[in-house]
């Protein structure tokens, strides 16, 4: 079967292929919807993890309130897919991104944006004016990551005020994401570090309320801290995304202090293309098929027992093992070490249920 | 200017953007064509580095004999672009890749392939039979990398013989690439390690000649060893690709023991999107814009003096510096630490000459 034909069997996919177990995906979605509902917070999952309209729609149908987007291209794709409740979580200040946001808003998209500078507020005001529709805006707060977001309380209040003073903008609240705490181990340490930042966020929210700038939305959190964050009484919504796939790095750190809530659903399938040495085969998936920022892929289905993967250049990897050599052409699936940038390396998900390939979902908004 | 409009100024590109300095590219092409000509070897540059039909065509017009491709998708794109002399440098054994190769050959593409297994030879024979045209085949030899390629001389001879015995196949020679030696330092150590492998290759070629299997093509080498390899009297052609762009890792290791032959031509442009702390800005290019397997991007044009980049997640990086903070929206260009997988993260090159954007060239064959 060629690339143009529809492959029906999981182990016959043209490789390398991004493989998504839709049953595991649905269990993960159901678990997170139930968890956030039980904690009394909304779920606005981050599309930077999945970059897929079909996944976002599935989440929305299950009860999510919309989709977070990291880039204007992701927001464009989600809007084309009919998603409501789009939140742009990166600060936009370039002419290109501001103009594209304005066009999206003019087209009727339900989209809000975050900001951490006075210039950003003014540019969003211009975008809204050009669009002829108001734009919802959240102040982005740096809660210890050292990345985007206002650092000083005075700046947060001043920006919220500035947003409220521009008629074309609608002040919606704040974003506060402690991305640096998502995988802190042990879990008790994660919790105590979250509580330090939560205390600061609590005081910021109090100052905003006193200034008549009570936030309607407090957006943040991720897969690693959602079980803590959702019970703080601070957040109105959770932005988590990685719970959909549970890559091997999240697989090795609990996402709660109780039972495991999520399971792996995302794999990269590769084929054995060389078997010239005992105890080693070469597969056709290397550093253009797997993200490399967080360790090595983990061999799963089809791999010899005890097999370990090594990157061997752009298009190849080595699998070292004891025992019998898998045949040339055999399919081996790998759990990725970091789902977001791995998804970004592929143009589509091959959606499987058990042994069957049931659909192909495009990955959207790649650079 | 939006993404749909043609931007004319380099510092106004929508970001993140892959930027290619065509004048530096042309100087690199000219230098490598002159070097290979002086050494009496052909140049068949590797398209896995550039994944771009326009770059391959430019190389061909300058004197290259064709294009190496790592994947069937790259070969399809190069064939559609009219490139002759395509050499598939990865061993193909999956039904998908064999069928696509067969269709390419049937369409009239001038394409050869490498092989390291008897099954691979037989599958190529079937592909040729189905295509109704002969396929040129090279035996892939493992010259110390431990990746693809035959290890034992007896296997090399047996495969060459098997190729010659199949009427639909044309035995063309061998591939021998010491990818693990490309960046060995110091250069004298690189040379001596090459000479060890070259001695082995020399003896293999002698055995093949004695068996009546004299190779017409001996293909291999890369940017890091071409100046050694081209003078060994073994190779008929050089597969180098990174010389086109000279990423920072090649920038720090000489590509010859004489003067520098190549210069950087490839950058990723990003924009300053957050400036909330003294001595630090955040740019909108992170681990989805830069390869992460070989270190950090190096700040160049537009960066404050002494600036250093840190990865800060999928879509962001931090730039730390002493001195004045660049304004929000300012464009900063980065030299990448590994060109091949960085190119693979972008859909197009923004081709610049000085301050002007002169063209947009698609990146093809991404997964």
Coordinates of N, CA, C and O in Angstrom, one line a residue, chain B residues 10 13 17-29 55 58 243-246 262-269 300-301 333-335 343 348-359 361:
Chain B
X10 N 14.4 42.1 5.0 CA 14.9 41.0 5.9 C 14.4 41.1 7.3 O 14.1 40.2 8.0
X13 N 10.5 40.2 8.2 CA 9.9 38.8 8.0 C 9.0 38.4 9.1 O 9.4 38.6 10.3
X17 N 11.3 32.6 11.2 CA 11.5 32.4 9.8 C 12.9 31.8 9.5 O 13.9 32.2 10.2
X18 N 12.9 30.9 8.6 CA 14.2 30.3 8.2 C 14.7 31.3 7.1 O 14.0 31.6 6.1
X19 N 15.9 31.8 7.3 CA 16.5 32.8 6.4 C 17.8 32.3 5.8 O 18.6 31.7 6.4
X20 N 17.8 32.4 4.4 CA 18.9 31.9 3.7 C 19.6 33.0 2.9 O 19.0 33.6 2.0
X21 N 20.8 33.3 3.2 CA 21.6 34.3 2.5 C 22.1 33.7 1.2 O 23.1 32.9 1.2
X22 N 21.5 34.1 0.1 CA 21.7 33.4 -1.2 C 23.1 33.8 -1.7 O 23.7 32.9 -2.4
X23 N 23.7 34.9 -1.3 CA 25.0 35.2 -1.8 C 26.1 34.4 -1.1 O 27.0 33.8 -1.7
X24 N 25.9 34.2 0.2 CA 26.8 33.3 1.0 C 26.6 31.8 0.5 O 27.6 31.1 0.3
X25 N 25.3 31.4 0.2 CA 25.1 30.1 -0.4 C 25.8 29.9 -1.7 O 26.5 28.9 -1.9
X26 N 25.7 30.9 -2.5 CA 26.4 30.8 -3.8 C 27.9 30.7 -3.7 O 28.6 30.0 -4.5
X27 N 28.4 31.5 -2.8 CA 29.9 31.4 -2.5 C 30.3 30.0 -2.0 O 31.3 29.4 -2.4
X28 N 29.5 29.4 -1.1 CA 29.7 28.0 -0.6 C 29.6 27.0 -1.8 O 30.5 26.1 -1.9
X29 N 28.6 27.2 -2.6 CA 28.5 26.3 -3.7 C 29.7 26.4 -4.7 O 30.3 25.4 -5.1
X55 N 17.5 24.7 -4.2 CA 18.9 24.5 -3.8 C 19.5 23.4 -4.7 O 20.7 23.6 -5.2
X58 N 20.2 24.7 -8.1 CA 21.3 25.6 -8.1 C 22.6 24.9 -8.1 O 23.6 25.3 -8.8
X243 N 28.0 22.0 4.0 CA 28.8 23.1 3.5 C 28.0 24.2 3.0 O 28.4 25.4 2.9
X244 N 26.8 23.9 2.5 CA 25.9 24.9 2.0 C 25.6 26.0 3.0 O 25.4 27.2 2.7
X245 N 25.4 25.5 4.3 CA 24.9 26.4 5.3 C 25.9 26.7 6.4 O 25.8 27.7 7.1
X246 N 26.8 25.7 6.7 CA 27.8 25.9 7.7 C 27.2 26.3 9.0 O 27.4 27.4 9.5
X262 N 34.2 27.8 3.7 CA 32.8 28.0 3.7 C 32.4 29.1 4.8 O 33.2 29.3 5.7
X263 N 31.2 29.6 4.7 CA 30.7 30.6 5.6 C 29.3 30.3 5.9 O 28.5 29.7 5.2
X264 N 28.8 30.8 7.1 CA 27.4 30.6 7.4 C 26.5 31.3 6.4 O 26.7 32.4 5.9
X265 N 25.4 30.6 6.0 CA 24.4 31.2 5.1 C 23.0 31.1 5.6 O 22.1 31.6 5.1
X266 N 22.8 30.3 6.7 CA 21.5 29.9 7.2 C 21.2 30.4 8.6 O 22.0 30.2 9.5
X267 N 20.1 31.1 8.8 CA 19.7 31.6 10.1 C 18.3 31.4 10.4 O 17.5 31.1 9.5
X268 N 17.9 31.5 11.6 CA 16.5 31.5 12.0 C 16.2 32.9 12.6 O 17.0 33.3 13.5
X269 N 15.3 33.7 12.0 CA 14.9 35.0 12.5 C 13.8 34.8 13.5 O 12.8 34.1 13.3
X300 N 23.0 36.3 16.5 CA 23.8 37.0 15.5 C 23.2 38.4 15.2 O 23.1 39.2 16.1
X301 N 22.7 38.7 14.0 CA 22.2 40.0 13.6 C 21.1 40.4 14.6 O 20.2 39.7 14.8
X333 N 18.4 37.4 14.5 CA 18.7 36.2 13.8 C 19.7 35.3 14.6 O 20.6 35.8 15.3
X334 N 19.6 34.0 14.4 CA 20.4 33.0 15.1 C 21.0 32.1 14.1 O 20.4 31.7 13.2
X335 N 22.3 31.8 14.4 CA 22.9 30.7 13.6 C 22.5 29.4 14.3 O 22.6 29.3 15.5
X343 N 16.4 23.0 9.4 CA 15.6 23.2 8.1 C 14.3 22.4 8.1 O 13.3 22.9 7.7
X348 N 9.6 26.7 4.7 CA 10.2 27.4 3.5 C 11.4 28.2 4.0 O 11.5 28.6 5.2
X349 N 12.3 28.4 3.0 CA 13.4 29.4 3.2 C 12.9 30.7 2.7 O 12.3 30.9 1.7
X350 N 13.2 31.8 3.5 CA 13.1 33.1 3.1 C 14.5 33.5 2.6 O 15.4 33.6 3.3
X351 N 14.6 33.7 1.2 CA 15.9 33.9 0.6 C 16.2 35.4 0.6 O 15.4 36.2 0.1
X352 N 17.3 35.7 1.2 CA 17.7 37.1 1.3 C 19.0 37.4 0.5 O 19.9 36.5 0.4
X353 N 19.1 38.6 0.1 CA 20.4 39.2 -0.5 C 20.6 40.5 0.2 O 19.8 41.4 0.0
X354 N 21.6 40.6 1.1 CA 21.7 41.8 1.9 C 20.5 42.0 2.7 O 20.1 41.1 3.5
X355 N 19.9 43.2 2.6 CA 18.7 43.5 3.4 C 17.4 43.1 2.8 O 16.3 43.3 3.4
X356 N 17.5 42.6 1.6 CA 16.2 42.3 0.8 C 15.9 40.9 0.8 O 16.7 40.0 0.7
X357 N 14.6 40.6 0.9 CA 14.0 39.3 0.7 C 13.7 39.1 -0.8 O 12.9 39.9 -1.3
X358 N 14.4 38.2 -1.4 CA 14.3 38.1 -2.9 C 13.5 36.9 -3.3 O 13.1 36.8 -4.5
X359 N 13.2 35.9 -2.5 CA 12.4 34.8 -2.9 C 12.0 33.9 -1.7 O 12.5 34.2 -0.6
X361 N 11.6 29.8 -1.0 CA 11.8 28.4 -1.5 C 11.2 27.4 -0.5 O 11.6 27.3 0.6

